[in-house]
Each structure stands twice: as structure tokens, then as C-alpha cells.
């Protein structure tokens, strides 16, 4: 347990803080990466369940359910590091991933496994979705205000790349060892991640906070405004990442979707730190505002590509959605500590209080945002069930991005909105 932690003190940061923070960040990323792989493994498995007589809508349920459970778990997971310590909770949350990994390997080993069992096991994959909230809430405490955009961007990107890892590795693993290996493969990595967290991460005494203090952010309107925007950014990233394999297979039967499914999540993950970096320099509100405009344009590009009937054009156009979602993830997350830091300063509170409030808000924001992944997959499923195409879903996405653009401008980008946050560069 580290009791003396002052990241905003330049001398302390240079002498001790930077080294300790970097070490915790590295092993936080490892554990979070495994969380994302387990959380999104059903995006590939569902597209490989040809031996089972499931409809397209049923398959989209298997992809959507982990997103629903993961988003719900993010709220209690946020309180874990402050209650039990960042290191201890990282170990616990990593070991929980063994349940969905082992259960998946068991379920697909029998052709008689009923659909409801698949639904139950897919739901347990939501444990991996909760890891993001605890990881981000923990890392928030390790870095000074001026470096949080890059640090949170790197931490999140390392986790997000887990989606790409699944979609690159799992088709190869299934081809070599069978469908059950989609679950068994991750078991030794999960054990290693938990062991590294125990050996190399730290608990911070200054990060301790009561659940009542943390839940106070639920009464702050800024928490819910940012939750809405995060549905548009992270919800889009996780929703498109998990939907793409099944969507591509449904629209273009026989296409080589396995060869490119990993690319979009990889690009979206890699540009996430760039979104945080841009927000550090240009302001999160400005970057987020124009990013939503680009996302609306990306939806139009994808729909035009669907109409062309060309799979490769469709796959290429989809990359615009992944890249803009990734940039938006970084910029919106950078806004959170800036907003709550400004509110703390305006009320005469300490920077550490602002960090604790931001860490608590991250949990609510990430929980609501992850729910967007469920909504996107259900939108595709219902759109196919009703009309045999994703047209209605894409229209809804475009309208939602327009609403996010308007909200960002009204609340943060225009001068009056920024002034309400004590002139903070949000």
C-alpha cells in the first residue's frame, strides 16, 4: 500500500511518481486487454455456429448479451479499486474471466447444447466488460491532471486492442483446434495477467473513497451528459467491433470477413491515444464535436458501400467508423477529468477530490457508454428481422450522431457552455 502519493507535485513525479505510475499502467493494460478478449470472443464464435440452427437475430443476441451484462457490471466495478485497492481488485477481476473462458470451451463441445445455455454463457463474458471501468478508475489516480489524457488513452487503447486480438487470433485457433479452443486458448493468459497484477501493481491509500462519496457524482448532470456522448463513441466502437463479423457474413455470404475483421478494432484502438493527445492540446470538446460530424459521414459511406454489393468497399468504408469512434473515445474520456477538476476547483476542493469524483464518474459513463454496444447489435438484429437489411439501423445511427453533435456544441463547445465550467478547457 502506497500512502504518500502526490502526482501533481512536479518534484515527486520526477523522482518517484512517473516510474510507479508507468509500471501500474503496463500491467493494468495487460489485464484489461484479456478482459476485452473474453468480453468480445462471441463476436467471432457466433459467426462460426453453423452447426446450430440459429436465426440471424438469435446470433445477434449472443453477440449483444455480453455487451449488456458488461455495461451493467461497469458501475459496481468502478467502486472496486477505491474499496479494495487497485492491485487487489485487478487480480480478482482477472481471475473471474476464467468462468466464461472455460464455460465456452465446454458448451461448444456438444452439438446438443441448447440455445438458452449459449445465452447464459455469453452473459458471463460480460465480466470482461466490467474490467474496463475498474482499470480506468484505478489509473486515473496514478497520473497528474496534465497527463491524464494520454495515460487514460493508452490504458483504454491497450484494452480495446483485445477486440482486435480476438478477431485475428480466434479464427486461426478455431481452424487449427476446433471451436472449443476459442475458450480454452485464453486460460493461461488470464492466469499470467492475474499473477502479474499481484506482483507488480500497487494499492493507493489516497484513492480510497466511500461508496457514498463516489455515488454523489450520479446527481451531477455532467455525468449524464458525458454518458450520452460516450454511447456515441465507445458504444459505437464496441458495437461495430462485435457486430462486424456477423454483419459482414450476413450481407456478403462467402466473403473473406475473417481476414479483415480484426483491422477495424485495431485501428480504432490505436487512434484512441491520439484522440486523448489531440484533446490535451486542442480541447476535448472541439475534437469531440467535429468527430461526431465525421461519424455521421462514416455511416453514409458504409450504407453506400452496402448498396454497391462490393464486400471490399464495404470493409474499407467501415474503417472510417472505427477510426472516428476510436478518436472520439480518447477525446470524450479526456473531458471527464477536466470537467470534474474544474468543478472541484470552482467549489474550493482539492485536486485529489476532483480525481476521485472523475474516477467515480468514469464508472457511470463507461457503463452507460458500453450499453451502446448492446443497442447497436440489437438494432442490426431487429433491422434484419423486420426488413432483411440493416438500413433502419444505419439511419438510426446517423440521427443519433447528429444529436451527439448538437449536445456537444450546446453544452461544451460554445463559449457560454465552457464558461459554466469555470473556464476549464474541456
JSON list of N, CA and C in Angstrom, two decimals, residues 133-191:
[
{"chain": "A", "resi": 133, "resn": "UNK", "atom": "N", "xyz": [-13.94, -0.48, -16.51]},
{"chain": "A", "resi": 133, "resn": "UNK", "atom": "CA", "xyz": [-14.28, 0.58, -15.58]},
{"chain": "A", "resi": 133, "resn": "UNK", "atom": "C", "xyz": [-13.34, 0.58, -14.38]},
{"chain": "A", "resi": 134, "resn": "UNK", "atom": "N", "xyz": [-13.05, -0.58, -13.82]},
{"chain": "A", "resi": 134, "resn": "UNK", "atom": "CA", "xyz": [-12.16, -0.64, -12.66]},
{"chain": "A", "resi": 134, "resn": "UNK", "atom": "C", "xyz": [-10.74, -0.23, -13.05]},
{"chain": "A", "resi": 135, "resn": "UNK", "atom": "N", "xyz": [-10.32, -0.63, -14.24]},
{"chain": "A", "resi": 135, "resn": "UNK", "atom": "CA", "xyz": [-8.97, -0.29, -14.69]},
{"chain": "A", "resi": 135, "resn": "UNK", "atom": "C", "xyz": [-8.82, 1.22, -14.89]},
{"chain": "A", "resi": 136, "resn": "UNK", "atom": "N", "xyz": [-9.78, 1.83, -15.56]},
{"chain": "A", "resi": 136, "resn": "UNK", "atom": "CA", "xyz": [-9.69, 3.27, -15.82]},
{"chain": "A", "resi": 136, "resn": "UNK", "atom": "C", "xyz": [-9.82, 4.07, -14.53]},
{"chain": "A", "resi": 137, "resn": "UNK", "atom": "N", "xyz": [-10.72, 3.65, -13.63]},
{"chain": "A", "resi": 137, "resn": "UNK", "atom": "CA", "xyz": [-10.87, 4.35, -12.36]},
{"chain": "A", "resi": 137, "resn": "UNK", "atom": "C", "xyz": [-9.58, 4.28, -11.55]},
{"chain": "A", "resi": 138, "resn": "UNK", "atom": "N", "xyz": [-8.90, 3.15, -11.62]},
{"chain": "A", "resi": 138, "resn": "UNK", "atom": "CA", "xyz": [-7.64, 2.98, -10.88]},
{"chain": "A", "resi": 138, "resn": "UNK", "atom": "C", "xyz": [-6.52, 3.85, -11.46]},
{"chain": "A", "resi": 139, "resn": "UNK", "atom": "N", "xyz": [-6.35, 3.82, -12.77]},
{"chain": "A", "resi": 139, "resn": "UNK", "atom": "CA", "xyz": [-5.25, 4.55, -13.40]},
{"chain": "A", "resi": 139, "resn": "UNK", "atom": "C", "xyz": [-5.43, 6.06, -13.29]},
{"chain": "A", "resi": 140, "resn": "UNK", "atom": "N", "xyz": [-6.67, 6.52, -13.19]},
{"chain": "A", "resi": 140, "resn": "UNK", "atom": "CA", "xyz": [-6.91, 7.95, -13.01]},
{"chain": "A", "resi": 140, "resn": "UNK", "atom": "C", "xyz": [-6.13, 8.52, -11.83]},
{"chain": "A", "resi": 141, "resn": "UNK", "atom": "N", "xyz": [-5.97, 7.75, -10.77]},
{"chain": "A", "resi": 141, "resn": "UNK", "atom": "CA", "xyz": [-5.31, 8.23, -9.56]},
{"chain": "A", "resi": 141, "resn": "UNK", "atom": "C", "xyz": [-3.79, 8.29, -9.69]},
{"chain": "A", "resi": 142, "resn": "UNK", "atom": "N", "xyz": [-3.22, 7.58, -10.65]},
{"chain": "A", "resi": 142, "resn": "UNK", "atom": "CA", "xyz": [-1.77, 7.49, -10.73]},
{"chain": "A", "resi": 142, "resn": "UNK", "atom": "C", "xyz": [-1.12, 8.65, -11.49]},
{"chain": "A", "resi": 143, "resn": "UNK", "atom": "N", "xyz": [-1.90, 9.38, -12.30]},
{"chain": "A", "resi": 143, "resn": "UNK", "atom": "CA", "xyz": [-1.30, 10.38, -13.18]},
{"chain": "A", "resi": 143, "resn": "UNK", "atom": "C", "xyz": [-1.75, 11.79, -12.84]},
{"chain": "A", "resi": 144, "resn": "UNK", "atom": "N", "xyz": [-0.87, 12.79, -13.06]},
{"chain": "A", "resi": 144, "resn": "UNK", "atom": "CA", "xyz": [-1.26, 14.19, -12.84]},
{"chain": "A", "resi": 144, "resn": "UNK", "atom": "C", "xyz": [-2.28, 14.63, -13.88]},
{"chain": "A", "resi": 145, "resn": "UNK", "atom": "N", "xyz": [-2.97, 15.69, -13.56]},
{"chain": "A", "resi": 145, "resn": "UNK", "atom": "CA", "xyz": [-4.03, 16.19, -14.44]},
{"chain": "A", "resi": 145, "resn": "UNK", "atom": "C", "xyz": [-3.54, 16.41, -15.86]},
{"chain": "A", "resi": 146, "resn": "UNK", "atom": "N", "xyz": [-2.33, 16.96, -16.01]},
{"chain": "A", "resi": 146, "resn": "UNK", "atom": "CA", "xyz": [-1.82, 17.32, -17.33]},
{"chain": "A", "resi": 146, "resn": "UNK", "atom": "C", "xyz": [-1.49, 16.12, -18.21]},
{"chain": "A", "resi": 147, "resn": "UNK", "atom": "N", "xyz": [-1.40, 14.93, -17.61]},
{"chain": "A", "resi": 147, "resn": "UNK", "atom": "CA", "xyz": [-1.01, 13.74, -18.37]},
{"chain": "A", "resi": 147, "resn": "UNK", "atom": "C", "xyz": [-2.12, 12.70, -18.45]},
{"chain": "A", "resi": 148, "resn": "UNK", "atom": "N", "xyz": [-3.28, 13.03, -17.95]},
{"chain": "A", "resi": 148, "resn": "UNK", "atom": "CA", "xyz": [-4.33, 12.01, -17.89]},
{"chain": "A", "resi": 148, "resn": "UNK", "atom": "C", "xyz": [-4.91, 11.67, -19.26]},
{"chain": "A", "resi": 149, "resn": "UNK", "atom": "N", "xyz": [-4.93, 12.63, -20.16]},
{"chain": "A", "resi": 149, "resn": "UNK", "atom": "CA", "xyz": [-5.47, 12.33, -21.48]},
{"chain": "A", "resi": 149, "resn": "UNK", "atom": "C", "xyz": [-4.68, 11.23, -22.16]},
{"chain": "A", "resi": 150, "resn": "UNK", "atom": "N", "xyz": [-3.34, 11.35, -22.16]},
{"chain": "A", "resi": 150, "resn": "UNK", "atom": "CA", "xyz": [-2.50, 10.33, -22.79]},
{"chain": "A", "resi": 150, "resn": "UNK", "atom": "C", "xyz": [-2.53, 9.03, -22.01]},
{"chain": "A", "resi": 151, "resn": "UNK", "atom": "N", "xyz": [-2.46, 9.11, -20.67]},
{"chain": "A", "resi": 151, "resn": "UNK", "atom": "CA", "xyz": [-2.43, 7.90, -19.85]},
{"chain": "A", "resi": 151, "resn": "UNK", "atom": "C", "xyz": [-3.71, 7.09, -19.98]},
{"chain": "A", "resi": 152, "resn": "UNK", "atom": "N", "xyz": [-4.85, 7.76, -19.86]},
{"chain": "A", "resi": 152, "resn": "UNK", "atom": "CA", "xyz": [-6.12, 7.06, -20.00]},
{"chain": "A", "resi": 152, "resn": "UNK", "atom": "C", "xyz": [-6.31, 6.55, -21.42]},
{"chain": "A", "resi": 153, "resn": "UNK", "atom": "N", "xyz": [-5.80, 7.32, -22.39]},
{"chain": "A", "resi": 153, "resn": "UNK", "atom": "CA", "xyz": [-5.90, 6.86, -23.78]},
{"chain": "A", "resi": 153, "resn": "UNK", "atom": "C", "xyz": [-5.10, 5.59, -24.01]},
{"chain": "A", "resi": 154, "resn": "UNK", "atom": "N", "xyz": [-3.88, 5.52, -23.46]},
{"chain": "A", "resi": 154, "resn": "UNK", "atom": "CA", "xyz": [-3.05, 4.32, -23.60]},
{"chain": "A", "resi": 154, "resn": "UNK", "atom": "C", "xyz": [-3.68, 3.13, -22.88]},
{"chain": "A", "resi": 155, "resn": "UNK", "atom": "N", "xyz": [-4.18, 3.37, -21.68]},
{"chain": "A", "resi": 155, "resn": "UNK", "atom": "CA", "xyz": [-4.80, 2.29, -20.92]},
{"chain": "A", "resi": 155, "resn": "UNK", "atom": "C", "xyz": [-6.01, 1.73, -21.66]},
{"chain": "A", "resi": 156, "resn": "UNK", "atom": "N", "xyz": [-6.84, 2.62, -22.14]},
{"chain": "A", "resi": 156, "resn": "UNK", "atom": "CA", "xyz": [-8.03, 2.18, -22.86]},
{"chain": "A", "resi": 156, "resn": "UNK", "atom": "C", "xyz": [-7.68, 1.52, -24.18]},
{"chain": "A", "resi": 157, "resn": "UNK", "atom": "N", "xyz": [-6.71, 2.08, -24.89]},
{"chain": "A", "resi": 157, "resn": "UNK", "atom": "CA", "xyz": [-6.32, 1.50, -26.17]},
{"chain": "A", "resi": 157, "resn": "UNK", "atom": "C", "xyz": [-5.78, 0.09, -26.00]},
{"chain": "A", "resi": 158, "resn": "UNK", "atom": "N", "xyz": [-4.96, -0.11, -24.96]},
{"chain": "A", "resi": 158, "resn": "UNK", "atom": "CA", "xyz": [-4.42, -1.45, -24.71]},
{"chain": "A", "resi": 158, "resn": "UNK", "atom": "C", "xyz": [-5.52, -2.46, -24.47]},
{"chain": "A", "resi": 159, "resn": "UNK", "atom": "N", "xyz": [-6.59, -2.02, -23.79]},
{"chain": "A", "resi": 159, "resn": "UNK", "atom": "CA", "xyz": [-7.73, -2.91, -23.60]},
{"chain": "A", "resi": 159, "resn": "UNK", "atom": "C", "xyz": [-8.51, -3.10, -24.89]},
{"chain": "A", "resi": 160, "resn": "UNK", "atom": "N", "xyz": [-8.77, -2.00, -25.58]},
{"chain": "A", "resi": 160, "resn": "UNK", "atom": "CA", "xyz": [-9.56, -2.08, -26.82]},
{"chain": "A", "resi": 160, "resn": "UNK", "atom": "C", "xyz": [-8.93, -3.00, -27.86]},
{"chain": "A", "resi": 161, "resn": "UNK", "atom": "N", "xyz": [-7.60, -3.04, -27.89]},
{"chain": "A", "resi": 161, "resn": "UNK", "atom": "CA", "xyz": [-6.92, -3.91, -28.85]},
{"chain": "A", "resi": 161, "resn": "UNK", "atom": "C", "xyz": [-7.26, -5.38, -28.61]},
{"chain": "A", "resi": 162, "resn": "UNK", "atom": "N", "xyz": [-7.76, -5.68, -27.41]},
{"chain": "A", "resi": 162, "resn": "UNK", "atom": "CA", "xyz": [-8.20, -7.05, -27.15]},
{"chain": "A", "resi": 162, "resn": "UNK", "atom": "C", "xyz": [-9.28, -7.50, -28.12]},
{"chain": "A", "resi": 163, "resn": "UNK", "atom": "N", "xyz": [-10.10, -6.58, -28.59]},
{"chain": "A", "resi": 163, "resn": "UNK", "atom": "CA", "xyz": [-11.11, -6.93, -29.59]},
{"chain": "A", "resi": 163, "resn": "UNK", "atom": "C", "xyz": [-10.44, -7.38, -30.88]},
{"chain": "A", "resi": 164, "resn": "UNK", "atom": "N", "xyz": [-9.42, -6.64, -31.28]},
{"chain": "A", "resi": 164, "resn": "UNK", "atom": "CA", "xyz": [-8.68, -7.00, -32.48]},
{"chain": "A", "resi": 164, "resn": "UNK", "atom": "C", "xyz": [-7.96, -8.33, -32.30]},
{"chain": "A", "resi": 165, "resn": "UNK", "atom": "N", "xyz": [-7.41, -8.57, -31.11]},
{"chain": "A", "resi": 165, "resn": "UNK", "atom": "CA", "xyz": [-6.72, -9.83, -30.84]},
{"chain": "A", "resi": 165, "resn": "UNK", "atom": "C", "xyz": [-7.66, -11.01, -31.03]},
{"chain": "A", "resi": 166, "resn": "UNK", "atom": "N", "xyz": [-8.87, -10.87, -30.50]},
{"chain": "A", "resi": 166, "resn": "UNK", "atom": "CA", "xyz": [-9.86, -11.95, -30.63]},
{"chain": "A", "resi": 166, "resn": "UNK", "atom": "C", "xyz": [-10.17, -12.22, -32.10]},
{"chain": "A", "resi": 167, "resn": "UNK", "atom": "N", "xyz": [-10.40, -11.16, -32.86]},
{"chain": "A", "resi": 167, "resn": "UNK", "atom": "CA", "xyz": [-10.85, -11.35, -34.24]},
{"chain": "A", "resi": 167, "resn": "UNK", "atom": "C", "xyz": [-9.73, -11.74, -35.18]},
{"chain": "A", "resi": 168, "resn": "UNK", "atom": "N", "xyz": [-8.48, -11.54, -34.74]},
{"chain": "A", "resi": 168, "resn": "UNK", "atom": "CA", "xyz": [-7.35, -12.03, -35.52]},
{"chain": "A", "resi": 168, "resn": "UNK", "atom": "C", "xyz": [-6.98, -13.46, -35.13]},
{"chain": "A", "resi": 169, "resn": "UNK", "atom": "N", "xyz": [-6.93, -13.73, -33.83]},
{"chain": "A", "resi": 169, "resn": "UNK", "atom": "CA", "xyz": [-6.40, -15.00, -33.33]},
{"chain": "A", "resi": 169, "resn": "UNK", "atom": "C", "xyz": [-7.45, -16.11, -33.32]},
{"chain": "A", "resi": 170, "resn": "UNK", "atom": "N", "xyz": [-8.66, -15.81, -32.88]},
{"chain": "A", "resi": 170, "resn": "UNK", "atom": "CA", "xyz": [-9.65, -16.87, -32.67]},
{"chain": "A", "resi": 170, "resn": "UNK", "atom": "C", "xyz": [-10.01, -17.61, -33.96]},
{"chain": "A", "resi": 171, "resn": "UNK", "atom": "N", "xyz": [-10.20, -16.94, -35.11]},
{"chain": "A", "resi": 171, "resn": "UNK", "atom": "CA", "xyz": [-10.45, -17.74, -36.33]},
{"chain": "A", "resi": 171, "resn": "UNK", "atom": "C", "xyz": [-9.31, -18.72, -36.63]},
{"chain": "A", "resi": 172, "resn": "UNK", "atom": "N", "xyz": [-8.07, -18.31, -36.37]},
{"chain": "A", "resi": 172, "resn": "UNK", "atom": "CA", "xyz": [-6.93, -19.20, -36.59]},
{"chain": "A", "resi": 172, "resn": "UNK", "atom": "C", "xyz": [-6.94, -20.35, -35.60]},
{"chain": "A", "resi": 173, "resn": "UNK", "atom": "N", "xyz": [-7.25, -20.04, -34.35]},
{"chain": "A", "resi": 173, "resn": "UNK", "atom": "CA", "xyz": [-7.30, -21.07, -33.31]},
{"chain": "A", "resi": 173, "resn": "UNK", "atom": "C", "xyz": [-8.41, -22.07, -33.59]},
{"chain": "A", "resi": 174, "resn": "UNK", "atom": "N", "xyz": [-9.57, -21.57, -33.99]},
{"chain": "A", "resi": 174, "resn": "UNK", "atom": "CA", "xyz": [-10.69, -22.46, -34.32]},
{"chain": "A", "resi": 174, "resn": "UNK", "atom": "C", "xyz": [-10.34, -23.34, -35.50]},
{"chain": "A", "resi": 175, "resn": "UNK", "atom": "N", "xyz": [-9.71, -22.74, -36.52]},
{"chain": "A", "resi": 175, "resn": "UNK", "atom": "CA", "xyz": [-9.33, -23.53, -37.69]},
{"chain": "A", "resi": 175, "resn": "UNK", "atom": "C", "xyz": [-8.34, -24.64, -37.37]},
{"chain": "A", "resi": 176, "resn": "UNK", "atom": "N", "xyz": [-7.46, -24.40, -36.40]},
{"chain": "A", "resi": 176, "resn": "UNK", "atom": "CA", "xyz": [-6.44, -25.38, -36.06]},
{"chain": "A", "resi": 176, "resn": "UNK", "atom": "C", "xyz": [-6.91, -26.40, -35.03]},
{"chain": "A", "resi": 177, "resn": "UNK", "atom": "N", "xyz": [-7.72, -25.97, -34.06]},
{"chain": "A", "resi": 177, "resn": "UNK", "atom": "CA", "xyz": [-8.03, -26.85, -32.93]},
{"chain": "A", "resi": 177, "resn": "UNK", "atom": "C", "xyz": [-9.52, -27.07, -32.67]},
{"chain": "A", "resi": 178, "resn": "UNK", "atom": "N", "xyz": [-10.39, -26.40, -33.42]},
{"chain": "A", "resi": 178, "resn": "UNK", "atom": "CA", "xyz": [-11.81, -26.57, -33.21]},
{"chain": "A", "resi": 178, "resn": "UNK", "atom": "C", "xyz": [-12.42, -25.43, -32.42]},
{"chain": "A", "resi": 179, "resn": "UNK", "atom": "N", "xyz": [-13.74, -25.38, -32.40]},
{"chain": "A", "resi": 179, "resn": "UNK", "atom": "CA", "xyz": [-14.46, -24.25, -31.81]},
{"chain": "A", "resi": 179, "resn": "UNK", "atom": "C", "xyz": [-14.24, -24.13, -30.30]},
{"chain": "A", "resi": 180, "resn": "UNK", "atom": "N", "xyz": [-14.08, -25.27, -29.61]},
{"chain": "A", "resi": 180, "resn": "UNK", "atom": "CA", "xyz": [-13.88, -25.23, -28.16]},
{"chain": "A", "resi": 180, "resn": "UNK", "atom": "C", "xyz": [-12.63, -24.46, -27.77]},
{"chain": "A", "resi": 181, "resn": "UNK", "atom": "N", "xyz": [-11.64, -24.46, -28.64]},
{"chain": "A", "resi": 181, "resn": "UNK", "atom": "CA", "xyz": [-10.38, -23.77, -28.34]},
{"chain": "A", "resi": 181, "resn": "UNK", "atom": "C", "xyz": [-10.56, -22.26, -28.25]},
{"chain": "A", "resi": 182, "resn": "UNK", "atom": "N", "xyz": [-11.67, -21.73, -28.76]},
{"chain": "A", "resi": 182, "resn": "UNK", "atom": "CA", "xyz": [-11.94, -20.29, -28.65]},
{"chain": "A", "resi": 182, "resn": "UNK", "atom": "C", "xyz": [-12.02, -19.87, -27.19]},
{"chain": "A", "resi": 183, "resn": "UNK", "atom": "N", "xyz": [-12.39, -20.80, -26.30]},
{"chain": "A", "resi": 183, "resn": "UNK", "atom": "CA", "xyz": [-12.42, -20.52, -24.88]},
{"chain": "A", "resi": 183, "resn": "UNK", "atom": "C", "xyz": [-11.16, -20.96, -24.17]},
{"chain": "A", "resi": 184, "resn": "UNK", "atom": "N", "xyz": [-10.70, -22.20, -24.42]},
{"chain": "A", "resi": 184, "resn": "UNK", "atom": "CA", "xyz": [-9.54, -22.76, -23.72]},
{"chain": "A", "resi": 184, "resn": "UNK", "atom": "C", "xyz": [-8.28, -21.92, -23.95]},
{"chain": "A", "resi": 185, "resn": "UNK", "atom": "N", "xyz": [-8.15, -21.36, -25.13]},
{"chain": "A", "resi": 185, "resn": "UNK", "atom": "CA", "xyz": [-6.92, -20.67, -25.51]},
{"chain": "A", "resi": 185, "resn": "UNK", "atom": "C", "xyz": [-6.53, -19.56, -24.54]},
{"chain": "A", "resi": 186, "resn": "UNK", "atom": "N", "xyz": [-7.53, -18.88, -23.96]},
{"chain": "A", "resi": 186, "resn": "UNK", "atom": "CA", "xyz": [-7.25, -17.69, -23.16]},
{"chain": "A", "resi": 186, "resn": "UNK", "atom": "C", "xyz": [-6.93, -18.00, -21.70]},
{"chain": "A", "resi": 187, "resn": "UNK", "atom": "N", "xyz": [-7.16, -19.24, -21.27]},
{"chain": "A", "resi": 187, "resn": "UNK", "atom": "CA", "xyz": [-6.99, -19.58, -19.85]},
{"chain": "A", "resi": 187, "resn": "UNK", "atom": "C", "xyz": [-5.58, -19.29, -19.33]},
{"chain": "A", "resi": 188, "resn": "UNK", "atom": "N", "xyz": [-4.50, -19.78, -19.96]},
{"chain": "A", "resi": 188, "resn": "UNK", "atom": "CA", "xyz": [-3.17, -19.49, -19.41]},
{"chain": "A", "resi": 188, "resn": "UNK", "atom": "C", "xyz": [-2.83, -17.99, -19.41]},
{"chain": "A", "resi": 189, "resn": "UNK", "atom": "N", "xyz": [-3.31, -17.25, -20.39]},
{"chain": "A", "resi": 189, "resn": "UNK", "atom": "CA", "xyz": [-3.04, -15.81, -20.42]},
{"chain": "A", "resi": 189, "resn": "UNK", "atom": "C", "xyz": [-3.74, -15.10, -19.26]},
{"chain": "A", "resi": 190, "resn": "UNK", "atom": "N", "xyz": [-4.95, -15.55, -18.93]},
{"chain": "A", "resi": 190, "resn": "UNK", "atom": "CA", "xyz": [-5.68, -14.96, -17.81]},
{"chain": "A", "resi": 190, "resn": "UNK", "atom": "C", "xyz": [-4.92, -15.18, -16.51]},
{"chain": "A", "resi": 191, "resn": "UNK", "atom": "N", "xyz": [-4.40, -16.39, -16.32]},
{"chain": "A", "resi": 191, "resn": "UNK", "atom": "CA", "xyz": [-3.65, -16.70, -15.10]},
{"chain": "A", "resi": 191, "resn": "UNK", "atom": "C", "xyz": [-2.39, -15.83, -15.01]}
]
